[in-house]
PDB file of C-alpha atoms in Angstrom:
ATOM      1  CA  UNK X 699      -2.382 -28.345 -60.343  1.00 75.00           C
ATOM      2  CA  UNK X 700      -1.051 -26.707 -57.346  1.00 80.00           C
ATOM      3  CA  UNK X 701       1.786 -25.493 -59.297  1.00 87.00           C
ATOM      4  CA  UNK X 702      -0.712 -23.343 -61.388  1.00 88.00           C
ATOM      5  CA  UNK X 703      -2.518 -22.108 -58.171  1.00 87.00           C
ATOM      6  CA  UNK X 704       0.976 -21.162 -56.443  1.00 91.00           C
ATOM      7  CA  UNK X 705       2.125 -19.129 -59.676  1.00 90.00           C
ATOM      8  CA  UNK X 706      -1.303 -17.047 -60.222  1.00 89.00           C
ATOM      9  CA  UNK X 707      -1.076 -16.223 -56.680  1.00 91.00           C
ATOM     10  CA  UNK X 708       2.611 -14.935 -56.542  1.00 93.00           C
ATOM     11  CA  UNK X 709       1.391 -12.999 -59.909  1.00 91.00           C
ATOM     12  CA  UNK X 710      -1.314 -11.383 -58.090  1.00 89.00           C
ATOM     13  CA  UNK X 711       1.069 -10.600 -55.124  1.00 92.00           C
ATOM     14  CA  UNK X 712       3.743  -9.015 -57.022  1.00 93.00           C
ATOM     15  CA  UNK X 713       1.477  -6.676 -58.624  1.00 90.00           C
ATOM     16  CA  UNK X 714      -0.072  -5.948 -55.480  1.00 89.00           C
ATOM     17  CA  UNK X 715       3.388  -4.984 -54.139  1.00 92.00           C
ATOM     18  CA  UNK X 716       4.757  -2.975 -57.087  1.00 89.00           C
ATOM     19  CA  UNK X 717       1.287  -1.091 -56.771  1.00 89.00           C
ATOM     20  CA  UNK X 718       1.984  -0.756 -53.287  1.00 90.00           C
ATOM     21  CA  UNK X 719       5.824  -0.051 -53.841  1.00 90.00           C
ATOM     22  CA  UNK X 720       4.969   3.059 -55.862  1.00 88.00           C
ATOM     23  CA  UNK X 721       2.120   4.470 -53.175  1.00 88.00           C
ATOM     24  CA  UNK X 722       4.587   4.440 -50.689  1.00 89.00           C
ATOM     25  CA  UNK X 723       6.940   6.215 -52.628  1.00 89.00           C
ATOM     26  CA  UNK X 724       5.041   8.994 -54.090  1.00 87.00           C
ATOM     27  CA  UNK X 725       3.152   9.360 -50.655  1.00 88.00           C
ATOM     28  CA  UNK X 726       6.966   9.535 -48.709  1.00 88.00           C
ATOM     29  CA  UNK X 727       8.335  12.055 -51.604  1.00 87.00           C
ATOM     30  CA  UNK X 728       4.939  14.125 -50.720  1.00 87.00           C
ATOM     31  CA  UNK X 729       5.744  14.229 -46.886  1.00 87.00           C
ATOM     32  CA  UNK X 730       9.081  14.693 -47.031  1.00 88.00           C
ATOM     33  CA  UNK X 731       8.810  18.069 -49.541  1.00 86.00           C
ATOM     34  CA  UNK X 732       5.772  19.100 -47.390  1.00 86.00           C
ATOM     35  CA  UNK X 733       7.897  18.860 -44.337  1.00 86.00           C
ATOM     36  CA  UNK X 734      11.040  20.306 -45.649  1.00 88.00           C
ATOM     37  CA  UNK X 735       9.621  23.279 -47.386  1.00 89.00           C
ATOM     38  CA  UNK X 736       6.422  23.516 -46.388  1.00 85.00           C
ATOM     39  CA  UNK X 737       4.921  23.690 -49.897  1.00 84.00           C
ATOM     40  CA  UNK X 738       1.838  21.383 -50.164  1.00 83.00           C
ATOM     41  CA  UNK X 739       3.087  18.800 -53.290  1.00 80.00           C
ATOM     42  CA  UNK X 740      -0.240  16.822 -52.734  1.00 77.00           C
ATOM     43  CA  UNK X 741      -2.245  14.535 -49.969  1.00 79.00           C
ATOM     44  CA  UNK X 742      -1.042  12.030 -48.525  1.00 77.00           C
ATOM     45  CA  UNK X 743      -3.640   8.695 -49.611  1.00 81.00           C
ATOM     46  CA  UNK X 744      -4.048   5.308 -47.926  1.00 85.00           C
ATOM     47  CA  UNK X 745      -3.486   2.356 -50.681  1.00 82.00           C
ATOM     48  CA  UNK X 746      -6.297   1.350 -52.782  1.00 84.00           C
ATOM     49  CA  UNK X 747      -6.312  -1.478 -55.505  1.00 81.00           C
ATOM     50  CA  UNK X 748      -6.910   0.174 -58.427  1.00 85.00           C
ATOM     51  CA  UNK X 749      -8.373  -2.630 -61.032  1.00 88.00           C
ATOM     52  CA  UNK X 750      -7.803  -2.665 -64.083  1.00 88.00           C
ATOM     53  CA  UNK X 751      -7.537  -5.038 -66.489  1.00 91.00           C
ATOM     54  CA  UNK X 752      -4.713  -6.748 -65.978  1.00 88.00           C
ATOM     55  CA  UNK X 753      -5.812  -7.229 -61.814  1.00 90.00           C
ATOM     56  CA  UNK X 754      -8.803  -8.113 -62.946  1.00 93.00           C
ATOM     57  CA  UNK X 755      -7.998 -10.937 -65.246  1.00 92.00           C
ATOM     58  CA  UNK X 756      -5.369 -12.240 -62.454  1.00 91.00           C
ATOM     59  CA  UNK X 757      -8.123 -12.044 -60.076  1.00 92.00           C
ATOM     60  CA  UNK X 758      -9.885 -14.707 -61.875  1.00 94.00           C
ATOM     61  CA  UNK X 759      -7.257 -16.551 -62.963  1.00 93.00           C
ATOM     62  CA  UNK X 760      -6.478 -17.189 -59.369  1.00 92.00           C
ATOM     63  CA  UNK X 761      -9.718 -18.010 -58.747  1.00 94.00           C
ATOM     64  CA  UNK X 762     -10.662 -20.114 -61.619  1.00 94.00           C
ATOM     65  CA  UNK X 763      -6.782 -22.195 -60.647  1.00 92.00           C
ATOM     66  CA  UNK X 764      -8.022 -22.054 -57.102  1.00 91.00           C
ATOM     67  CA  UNK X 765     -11.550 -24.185 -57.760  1.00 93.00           C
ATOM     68  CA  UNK X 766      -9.828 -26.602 -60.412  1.00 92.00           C
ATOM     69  CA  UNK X 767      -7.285 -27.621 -57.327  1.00 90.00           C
ATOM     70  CA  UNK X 768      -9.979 -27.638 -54.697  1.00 91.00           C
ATOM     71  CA  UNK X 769     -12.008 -29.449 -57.439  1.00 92.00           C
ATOM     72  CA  UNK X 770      -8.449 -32.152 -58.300  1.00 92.00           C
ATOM     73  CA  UNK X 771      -8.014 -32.781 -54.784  1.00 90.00           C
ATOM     74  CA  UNK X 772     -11.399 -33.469 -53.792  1.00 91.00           C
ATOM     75  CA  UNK X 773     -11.566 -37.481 -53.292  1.00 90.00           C
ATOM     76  CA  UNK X 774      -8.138 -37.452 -51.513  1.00 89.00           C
ATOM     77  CA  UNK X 775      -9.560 -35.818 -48.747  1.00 85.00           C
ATOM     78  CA  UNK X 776     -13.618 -37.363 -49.117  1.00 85.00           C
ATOM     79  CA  UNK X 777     -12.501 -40.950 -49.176  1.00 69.00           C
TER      80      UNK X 777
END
């Protein structure tokens, strides 16, 4: 059970990285030309998860693994 919690989660996180990954990049390309040259190559934008699909469907897979645990390992912890 936890198994299937632990590998939605790291799912979730490396998307969340590679999204993250390729803001950082495109925003340290933009500075770096802007200061260079000068020429304005576009702003530089704070991360935001963009969901789509795919995030969203992780999302609850996390969170549908997450209540099945919580749900699994109930009595251990009641009794």
């Amino acid at each position: 059970m936890e198994s299937i919690f632990l590998c939605g989660l790291l799912l979730f996180i490396i998307i969340w990285m590679g999204m993250l990954n390729g803001k950082i990049s495109n925003n340290t390309v933009n500075a770096g030309l802007k200061g260079t040259t000068g020429v304005s190559t576009g702003e530089i934008k704070p991360f935001t998860l963009a969901f789509n699909p795919f995030i969203i469907g992780t999302i609850i897979y996390v969170i549908t693994s997450g209540i099945v645990t919580v749900v699994y390992y109930l009595p251990y912890f009641i009794s």
